[in-house]
Amino acid sequence: MAKIPTKIYLSEEELPKCWYNLRADMEKLPPMLNPVTKEPCTKEELEQIFCKGCVEQELNDTDRFIPIPDEVREFYKMYRPSPLVRAYWLEKALGTPAEIYYKSEGNNTSGSHKLNSAVAQAYYAKQEGLTSLTTETGAGQWGTALSMACAFYGLDLTVFMVKVSSEQKPHRREVMRTYGANVIPSPSETTEVGRKILERHPGTGGSLGCAISEAVEKAKSTPNCRYGLGSVLNHVLLHQSVIGLEAQTALNKYGVTPDIIIGCAGGGSNLGGLIAPFMGEKLRGERDYRFIAVEPKSCPSLTRGSYVYDFGDTGNITPLMKMYTLGHDFIPSSSHSGGLRYHGMNTVISDLYDKGYMEATSVEQTKVFEAAKLFARTEGILPAPESSHAIRVAIDEALKCKESGEKKVILFGLTGTGYFDLVAYKKFNDGEMGDYIPTDEEIQASLAKLK
Amino acid sequence: MAKIPTKIYLSEEELPKCWYNLRADMEKLPPMLNPVTKEPCTKEELEQIFCKGCVEQELNDTDRFIPIPDEVREFYKMYRPSPLVRAYWLEKALGTPAEIYYKSEGNNTSGSHKLNSAVAQAYYAKQEGLTSLTTETGAGQWGTALSMACAFYGLDLTVFMVKVSSEQKPHRREVMRTYGANVIPSPSETTEVGRKILERHPGTGGSLGCAISEAVEKAKSTPNCRYGLGSVLNHVLLHQSVIGLEAQTALNKYGVTPDIIIGCAGGGSNLGGLIAPFMGEKLRGERDYRFIAVEPKSCPSLTRGSYVYDFGDTGNITPLMKMYTLGHDFIPSSSHSGGLRYHGMNTVISDLYDKGYMEATSVEQTKVFEAAKLFARTEGILPAPESSHAIRVAIDEALKCKESGEKKVILFGLTGTGYFDLVAYKKFNDGEMGDYIPTDEEIQASLAKLK
């Protein structure tokens, strides 16, 4: 039927030997600031929260390539290289002349790309003699990924799971427990910040911002313990560059060059990892691509936020970062794409968008699930709601090609599978899913607090 | 670290072009019998229940190779060839000199090997001009697989899902609905046999046997409709031979020959598919292997059943098959390996076991979950409880090698993932999982009804 195989697998030898540090090809980014002194954060300050290996990478904006430790590559081989798939059946269903490819990151038990950074973070923690990590999780992908990595390296892990998620997704919780993690619904009585919040808001379902605050407090107050974050930060984007590097190698092998590269955008780690090597070519003037970040209409930080300094959490204990943000007090509606419910955006993505190197768009939840269902039926994979944002826009671009007759090549990131999102699918199947779009007043009210 | 890659992927060109029909290398099997006349079932009788393509294969015990239709191979390419994985990390954790390989069938949205036969059955139904299929499902893997296949070929599907499963596994139900299937908790008011059962046993949670009876009745009473079964029958084993054929090709590529081949055994389709080409070599005297069927101690058809003619369902409407059985009235305890809760065993497997070509053993549920957890932590895949029966015995054999110092090569079938089995994992994690082993009296009482 076709010369290009449906799935392009690289060999394990073709797994990248280095991560690609996009910042080395960018102008200097505005630094993270200490929220008290408003001075750039020092290495020492950051090392009180994160493990040293991660801090070093977080601050490194000069080395284009950073070697992936052998031990991390060995772990990667358990589930990587991940397949690059030609979506023949989706193309056929759409009747489009466009070629659609997706990099499929869900074929591991964490169900998403999050494992790429979790492995690295747990490895560095182990190397540095730490005995435990803490983290937070909302939808559960990151918590699961870090649980798997910590089980592998023999580290204890405490996961603060947003209470409402922990109740709605008991199965996610159980995967983490199977990997030995201590999962605590947040806010909890186990931290000072948790107790304060419970006092002020008894019966609250929690939020990602609160869970971050609890996890950071716990890490700071536990010997030989640090905190691990699953997105937003630049070392996380660095680890996720394996996605883009593998995609590029696989496409090159078949002489295919994408015209449009599409990724869903929450904190920015998957999007940043997918586009990194392609964006590098664009920044160096070697080749041009269109990049599209897709965010939910319910949480549109790039498309409707401001590009200012803001906190990464609602508790105001993280460093300040210059980013597109809806304000750290912005509470996104309880959409079913937990992984995209974040008020801010990674600083690399924010800068590239600000400078016009990439586009951003936002889509409605119901339109996202329509795309998810078509994808599931044609391509045989039930996609995560987060990933389905990228599917939606890939389909829309392919349909534009159908109108114009253009044979464009579209690449998108399929970040994960939807096996733990079936409450959301049920709502959609029952015709009971709604869309929530914040008003200008809501967004302005939240942003006003930053001034 | 190692010369043999962690995952051995075949190219799509190496996907088998034919299924391998093991019966062509066996002595004639005792035929299926019409339960009324006790005469061998005719093609015409079977075609009232199953689609013609499947009946032709069911009765074919002479052609060693049966071509896989191009359209089925194209669908297979969406998720096949499946990886053959070298379990380096499990070996390391066990400290065994044995080499352990597993054929991993869970990397598709149905979560198991069941899709291999579902695709073929839906394809033949479509080719013959049928417009719908019916089936039953217990644990949900088969129902999900057939839903995916029917969505792809544009066939309507009605799934009778054992009521208690439908309530305990609403997420499985939702995957099927997302693929457009009409999922009816069984027993239901929609069939005569369902209404009768509800009248006699109001409030019953249903059983696989009852769901089969409803699905067959519905297929017979609906125009252009047939029934599809996910295991037990020989055409299903035939379709599953892709597992063994791919495994053999991948091992040959690296010059590896297994000493022991292990599979979990419910109806027998995964086990039969995995061992088929290796067993063919053994039957033809070309090479010797040890084969081990692993069943749950709660449902030990091979190890404690009788080799006699019995019905495939509890409603006594299917043909009679000569098989190892615990009696069609045997109700296995509600273990967490729904896919292995079947009273009988495929006739090919039964015959091979009876003639001494293969071994069988049974294992306790708690020991199975211990193995599952070790596997999840070392190999990064959360296994299905069914598959974990094979993992248990693979580990036990590897530990024997550790004692004896033998460097045996062990191959086992990892039939699927456990993402929909987290209620079971929770029980195990909470220390609340029990083991149930039927007494001799219970088994004898059930078998006595066959006489």
Coordinates of C-alpha atoms in Angstrom, one line a residue, chain B residues 1-367:
Chain B
M1 CA 25.4 -3.2 27.8
A2 CA 24.2 -6.1 25.7
K3 CA 24.5 -7.3 22.1
I4 CA 20.9 -8.3 21.9
P5 CA 18.7 -5.2 22.0
T6 CA 16.2 -4.8 24.8
K7 CA 13.3 -4.9 22.3
I8 CA 13.5 -6.8 19.1
Y9 CA 11.1 -5.2 16.5
L10 CA 10.5 -6.8 13.2
S11 CA 9.9 -4.6 10.2
E12 CA 6.4 -4.5 8.8
E13 CA 7.6 -6.6 5.8
E14 CA 8.5 -9.3 8.3
L15 CA 4.9 -9.5 9.5
P16 CA 3.7 -13.1 8.8
K17 CA 2.0 -13.5 5.4
C18 CA 0.2 -16.7 6.6
W19 CA -1.3 -17.9 9.8
Y20 CA 0.1 -21.3 10.8
N21 CA -2.4 -24.1 11.3
L22 CA -0.9 -26.4 13.9
R23 CA -3.6 -29.0 13.3
A24 CA -2.0 -29.8 10.0
D25 CA 0.9 -31.3 11.9
M26 CA -1.3 -33.1 14.4
E27 CA -3.3 -36.3 14.4
K28 CA -7.0 -35.7 13.7
L29 CA -8.8 -34.2 16.6
P30 CA -12.2 -35.5 18.0
P31 CA -14.8 -33.4 16.1
M32 CA -17.3 -30.9 17.5
L33 CA -20.6 -32.6 18.0
N34 CA -24.2 -31.4 17.5
P35 CA -25.6 -31.6 21.0
V36 CA -28.9 -33.0 19.8
T37 CA -27.8 -35.6 17.2
K38 CA -24.3 -36.2 18.7
E39 CA -23.1 -36.3 15.1
P40 CA -20.1 -34.1 14.0
C41 CA -21.2 -30.6 13.4
T42 CA -21.6 -29.7 9.7
K43 CA -20.3 -26.6 8.0
E44 CA -23.9 -25.5 7.5
E45 CA -24.8 -25.8 11.2
L46 CA -21.8 -23.8 12.2
E47 CA -22.5 -21.1 9.6
Q48 CA -25.8 -20.3 11.3
I49 CA -23.7 -19.0 14.2
F50 CA -20.3 -17.9 12.9
C51 CA -19.3 -16.2 9.7
K52 CA -18.3 -18.4 6.8
G53 CA -14.6 -17.4 6.7
C54 CA -14.2 -18.5 10.3
V55 CA -16.1 -21.7 9.9
E56 CA -14.0 -22.7 6.9
Q57 CA -10.9 -22.1 9.1
E58 CA -12.5 -23.9 12.1
L59 CA -12.9 -27.1 10.0
N60 CA -9.6 -26.9 8.2
D61 CA -7.1 -29.3 9.7
T62 CA -5.1 -30.0 6.5
D63 CA -3.6 -26.7 5.3
R64 CA -0.5 -25.9 7.2
F65 CA -0.4 -22.3 6.1
I66 CA -3.5 -20.1 5.6
P67 CA -2.9 -16.7 3.9
I68 CA -3.6 -13.6 6.0
P69 CA -5.8 -11.3 3.8
D70 CA -4.0 -8.2 2.8
E71 CA -6.6 -6.0 4.4
V72 CA -6.1 -7.8 7.8
R73 CA -2.3 -7.4 7.4
E74 CA -2.8 -3.7 6.9
F75 CA -4.8 -3.4 10.1
Y76 CA -2.2 -5.5 11.9
K77 CA 0.4 -2.9 10.9
M78 CA -1.3 -0.4 13.2
Y79 CA 0.0 -2.3 16.2
R80 CA 2.2 -5.2 14.9
P81 CA 4.8 -6.7 14.7
S82 CA 4.7 -6.6 18.5
P83 CA 8.0 -6.4 20.3
L84 CA 9.9 -9.4 21.6
V85 CA 11.6 -8.1 24.7
R86 CA 14.7 -9.3 26.5
A87 CA 13.9 -8.9 30.3
Y88 CA 17.4 -7.8 31.2
W89 CA 16.2 -5.9 34.3
L90 CA 14.1 -8.8 35.6
E91 CA 17.0 -11.2 35.0
K92 CA 19.3 -8.8 37.0
A93 CA 16.8 -8.5 39.9
L94 CA 16.5 -12.3 40.1
G95 CA 20.3 -12.8 39.8
T96 CA 19.6 -15.7 37.3
P97 CA 21.9 -17.0 34.6
A98 CA 18.8 -17.7 32.6
E99 CA 17.8 -15.5 29.6
I100 CA 14.2 -14.4 29.8
Y101 CA 12.3 -13.1 26.7
Y102 CA 8.7 -12.1 26.5
K103 CA 6.4 -11.4 23.5
S104 CA 4.6 -8.2 24.5
E105 CA 1.0 -8.1 23.1
G106 CA -0.4 -5.2 25.2
N107 CA 0.7 -2.2 23.1
N108 CA -2.7 -1.5 21.5
T109 CA -5.8 0.1 22.9
S110 CA -7.6 -3.3 23.4
G111 CA -4.7 -3.9 25.8
S112 CA -4.2 -7.6 24.8
H113 CA -3.6 -10.1 22.0
K114 CA -7.4 -10.4 21.4
L115 CA -7.2 -7.8 18.6
N116 CA -5.3 -10.4 16.4
S117 CA -8.5 -12.5 16.0
A118 CA -11.0 -9.6 16.3
V119 CA -9.6 -8.0 13.2
A120 CA -9.9 -11.2 11.2
Q121 CA -13.4 -12.0 12.4
A122 CA -14.7 -8.5 11.6
Y123 CA -13.0 -8.6 8.2
Y124 CA -14.6 -11.9 7.2
A125 CA -18.0 -10.6 8.4
K126 CA -17.7 -7.5 6.3
Q127 CA -16.5 -9.4 3.2
E128 CA -19.5 -11.7 3.5
G129 CA -21.9 -8.8 3.5
L130 CA -22.9 -9.1 7.1
T131 CA -23.9 -5.8 8.8
S132 CA -23.4 -6.7 12.5
L133 CA -21.8 -9.0 15.0
T134 CA -22.6 -10.0 18.5
T135 CA -20.3 -11.2 21.3
E136 CA -19.9 -11.5 25.0
T137 CA -17.2 -10.2 27.2
G138 CA -16.2 -10.9 30.8
A139 CA -13.0 -9.0 31.7
G140 CA -13.5 -6.8 28.7
Q141 CA -10.4 -7.4 26.6
W142 CA -12.3 -9.3 23.9
G143 CA -15.2 -6.9 23.8
T144 CA -12.9 -4.0 23.4
A145 CA -10.9 -5.7 20.7
L146 CA -14.0 -6.6 18.6
S147 CA -15.4 -3.1 19.2
M148 CA -12.2 -1.6 17.6
A149 CA -12.3 -4.0 14.7
C150 CA -16.0 -3.4 14.0
A151 CA -15.6 0.4 14.2
F152 CA -12.8 0.0 11.6
Y153 CA -14.8 -2.1 9.2
G154 CA -18.1 -0.2 9.8
L155 CA -20.0 -3.1 11.4
D156 CA -22.5 -2.7 14.3
L157 CA -21.6 -4.6 17.4
T158 CA -23.6 -5.7 20.4
V159 CA -21.6 -6.8 23.4
F160 CA -23.2 -8.7 26.2
M161 CA -21.0 -7.9 29.1
V162 CA -21.3 -10.0 32.3
K163 CA -23.3 -7.7 34.5
V164 CA -20.9 -7.8 37.5
S165 CA -18.0 -6.9 35.2
S166 CA -20.0 -4.1 33.6
E167 CA -20.5 -2.6 37.0
Q168 CA -17.0 -3.2 38.3
K169 CA -15.3 -2.1 35.1
P170 CA -17.2 0.9 33.8
H171 CA -14.1 2.1 32.1
R172 CA -13.8 -0.9 29.9
R173 CA -17.4 -0.4 29.0
E174 CA -16.7 3.2 28.0
V175 CA -13.8 2.2 25.7
M176 CA -16.3 -0.1 23.9
R177 CA -18.9 2.7 23.7
T178 CA -16.3 5.1 22.3
Y179 CA -15.7 2.6 19.5
G180 CA -19.5 2.6 18.9
A181 CA -20.5 -0.7 20.5
N182 CA -23.8 -1.3 22.1
V183 CA -22.9 -2.7 25.5
I184 CA -25.6 -4.6 27.3
P185 CA -25.2 -5.9 30.9
S186 CA -26.0 -9.6 30.9
P187 CA -28.4 -11.2 31.8
S188 CA -30.7 -8.7 30.1
E189 CA -34.3 -8.3 29.1
T190 CA -33.3 -8.1 25.4
T191 CA -33.2 -11.9 24.8
E192 CA -35.4 -14.8 25.7
V193 CA -32.6 -16.7 27.5
G194 CA -31.8 -13.5 29.4
R195 CA -35.4 -13.0 30.5
K196 CA -35.6 -16.6 31.6
I197 CA -32.5 -16.4 33.7
L198 CA -33.6 -13.1 35.3
E199 CA -36.9 -14.7 36.2
R200 CA -35.2 -17.7 37.8
H201 CA -32.4 -15.7 39.4
P202 CA -33.5 -12.1 40.0
G203 CA -30.6 -9.8 40.8
T204 CA -27.9 -12.2 39.5
G205 CA -24.6 -10.7 38.4
G206 CA -24.5 -12.9 35.4
S207 CA -21.8 -15.2 34.0
L208 CA -19.8 -15.7 30.9
G209 CA -21.9 -18.8 30.0
C210 CA -25.1 -16.8 30.2
A211 CA -23.6 -13.9 28.2
I212 CA -22.6 -16.3 25.4
S213 CA -26.1 -17.7 25.3
E214 CA -27.6 -14.2 24.9
A215 CA -25.1 -13.2 22.2
V216 CA -25.7 -16.4 20.2
E217 CA -29.5 -15.9 20.5
K218 CA -29.2 -12.3 19.4
A219 CA -27.0 -13.2 16.4
K220 CA -29.4 -15.9 15.3
S221 CA -32.5 -13.6 15.5
T222 CA -30.9 -10.6 13.7
P223 CA -30.7 -10.4 9.9
N224 CA -27.2 -10.3 8.5
C225 CA -25.6 -10.9 11.9
R226 CA -23.3 -13.5 13.3
Y227 CA -21.6 -14.3 16.6
G228 CA -17.9 -13.9 17.3
L229 CA -16.0 -15.7 20.0
G230 CA -12.6 -14.6 21.4
S231 CA -11.0 -17.8 22.5
V232 CA -11.5 -21.6 22.8
L233 CA -12.2 -22.3 19.1
N234 CA -9.5 -23.4 16.6
H235 CA -9.9 -20.5 14.2
V236 CA -9.1 -18.1 17.0
L237 CA -6.0 -20.1 17.8
L238 CA -5.1 -19.9 14.1
H239 CA -5.3 -16.1 14.1
Q240 CA -3.2 -16.0 17.3
S241 CA -0.4 -17.9 15.6
V242 CA 1.0 -14.5 14.5
I243 CA 2.3 -14.2 18.1
G244 CA 4.4 -17.4 17.8
L245 CA 5.4 -16.8 14.2
E246 CA 6.7 -13.3 15.0
A247 CA 8.4 -14.5 18.2
Q248 CA 10.2 -17.3 16.2
T249 CA 11.4 -14.9 13.5
A250 CA 12.7 -12.4 16.0
L251 CA 14.5 -15.1 18.0
N252 CA 16.0 -16.7 14.9
K253 CA 17.3 -13.2 13.9
Y254 CA 19.5 -13.3 16.9
G255 CA 20.3 -17.0 16.9
V256 CA 18.4 -17.6 20.1
T257 CA 16.5 -20.8 20.8
P258 CA 14.1 -21.1 23.7
D259 CA 14.4 -24.1 26.0
I260 CA 11.1 -23.4 27.8
I261 CA 8.0 -21.6 26.5
I262 CA 5.4 -20.5 28.9
G263 CA 1.9 -19.1 28.5
C264 CA -1.2 -18.5 30.6
A265 CA -4.1 -20.6 29.8
G266 CA -7.8 -19.6 29.9
G267 CA -9.6 -20.7 26.8
G268 CA -6.2 -21.4 25.2
S269 CA -6.0 -18.9 22.4
N270 CA -2.9 -16.9 23.5
L271 CA -1.1 -20.1 24.6
G272 CA -2.0 -21.9 21.4
G273 CA -0.9 -18.9 19.3
L274 CA 2.4 -18.5 21.1
I275 CA 3.5 -22.1 21.0
A276 CA 2.1 -23.0 17.6
P277 CA 5.2 -22.9 15.4
F278 CA 7.5 -24.2 18.1
M279 CA 5.1 -27.1 18.8
G280 CA 5.0 -27.8 15.1
E281 CA 8.8 -28.3 15.1
K282 CA 8.4 -30.6 18.1
L283 CA 5.6 -32.6 16.4
R284 CA 7.6 -33.0 13.3
G285 CA 10.6 -34.2 15.3
E286 CA 12.8 -31.2 14.3
R287 CA 13.5 -29.8 17.7
D288 CA 12.5 -30.3 21.3
Y289 CA 11.0 -27.6 23.6
R290 CA 9.4 -27.7 27.1
F291 CA 6.0 -26.0 27.0
I292 CA 4.2 -25.0 30.2
A293 CA 0.5 -23.9 30.4
V294 CA -0.2 -21.9 33.5
E295 CA -3.7 -21.7 34.9
P296 CA -5.1 -20.2 38.1
K297 CA -5.5 -22.5 41.0
S298 CA -9.1 -21.2 41.2
C299 CA -9.9 -22.6 37.7
P300 CA -7.6 -25.5 37.0
S301 CA -9.2 -27.2 33.9
L302 CA -6.0 -28.9 32.6
T303 CA -4.5 -29.8 36.0
R304 CA -7.7 -31.0 37.7
G305 CA -10.4 -31.4 35.1
S306 CA -11.5 -34.3 33.0
Y307 CA -10.8 -34.9 29.2
V308 CA -14.4 -35.4 28.0
Y309 CA -17.0 -33.9 25.7
D310 CA -18.7 -30.8 27.2
F311 CA -20.6 -27.7 26.2
G312 CA -18.7 -24.4 25.6
D313 CA -21.3 -22.5 27.6
T314 CA -23.5 -22.9 30.6
G315 CA -26.7 -22.5 28.5
N316 CA -26.0 -25.8 26.6
I317 CA -26.5 -24.2 23.2
T318 CA -23.0 -24.5 21.8
P319 CA -21.7 -27.6 20.1
L320 CA -20.0 -30.2 22.3
M321 CA -16.2 -30.2 22.2
K322 CA -13.8 -32.8 23.6
M323 CA -11.7 -30.9 26.0
Y324 CA -10.2 -30.7 29.5
T325 CA -13.1 -29.3 31.5
L326 CA -14.3 -28.7 35.0
G327 CA -17.9 -29.1 33.8
H328 CA -19.9 -26.3 32.2
D329 CA -21.7 -25.7 35.5
F330 CA -18.4 -25.0 37.3
I331 CA -18.5 -21.5 38.6
P332 CA -14.9 -20.3 39.3
S333 CA -14.4 -18.0 42.2
S334 CA -14.4 -14.3 41.3
S335 CA -10.6 -14.1 40.9
H336 CA -9.1 -11.1 39.3
S337 CA -8.0 -12.8 36.2
G338 CA -11.3 -12.7 34.4
G339 CA -9.7 -13.9 31.2
L340 CA -8.8 -17.2 32.7
R341 CA -12.1 -17.9 34.4
Y342 CA -13.3 -20.5 31.9
H343 CA -14.4 -24.0 32.7
G344 CA -12.9 -25.7 29.6
M345 CA -9.9 -25.6 27.3
N346 CA -9.3 -25.4 23.5
T347 CA -9.3 -28.8 21.9
V348 CA -5.8 -28.5 20.4
I349 CA -4.3 -27.6 23.7
S350 CA -6.3 -30.4 25.4
D351 CA -5.1 -33.0 22.9
L352 CA -1.4 -31.9 23.2
Y353 CA -1.6 -32.0 26.9
D354 CA -3.3 -35.3 27.0
K355 CA -0.6 -36.8 24.7
G356 CA 2.2 -35.5 26.9
Y357 CA 3.6 -32.9 24.4
M358 CA 3.2 -30.1 27.0
E359 CA 3.0 -29.6 30.8
A360 CA 0.5 -27.7 32.8
T361 CA 0.7 -26.1 36.2
S362 CA -1.5 -23.9 38.4
V363 CA -0.6 -21.0 40.6
E364 CA -2.2 -19.0 43.4
Q365 CA -3.5 -15.5 42.8
T366 CA -1.4 -13.8 45.5
K367 CA 1.8 -15.4 44.1

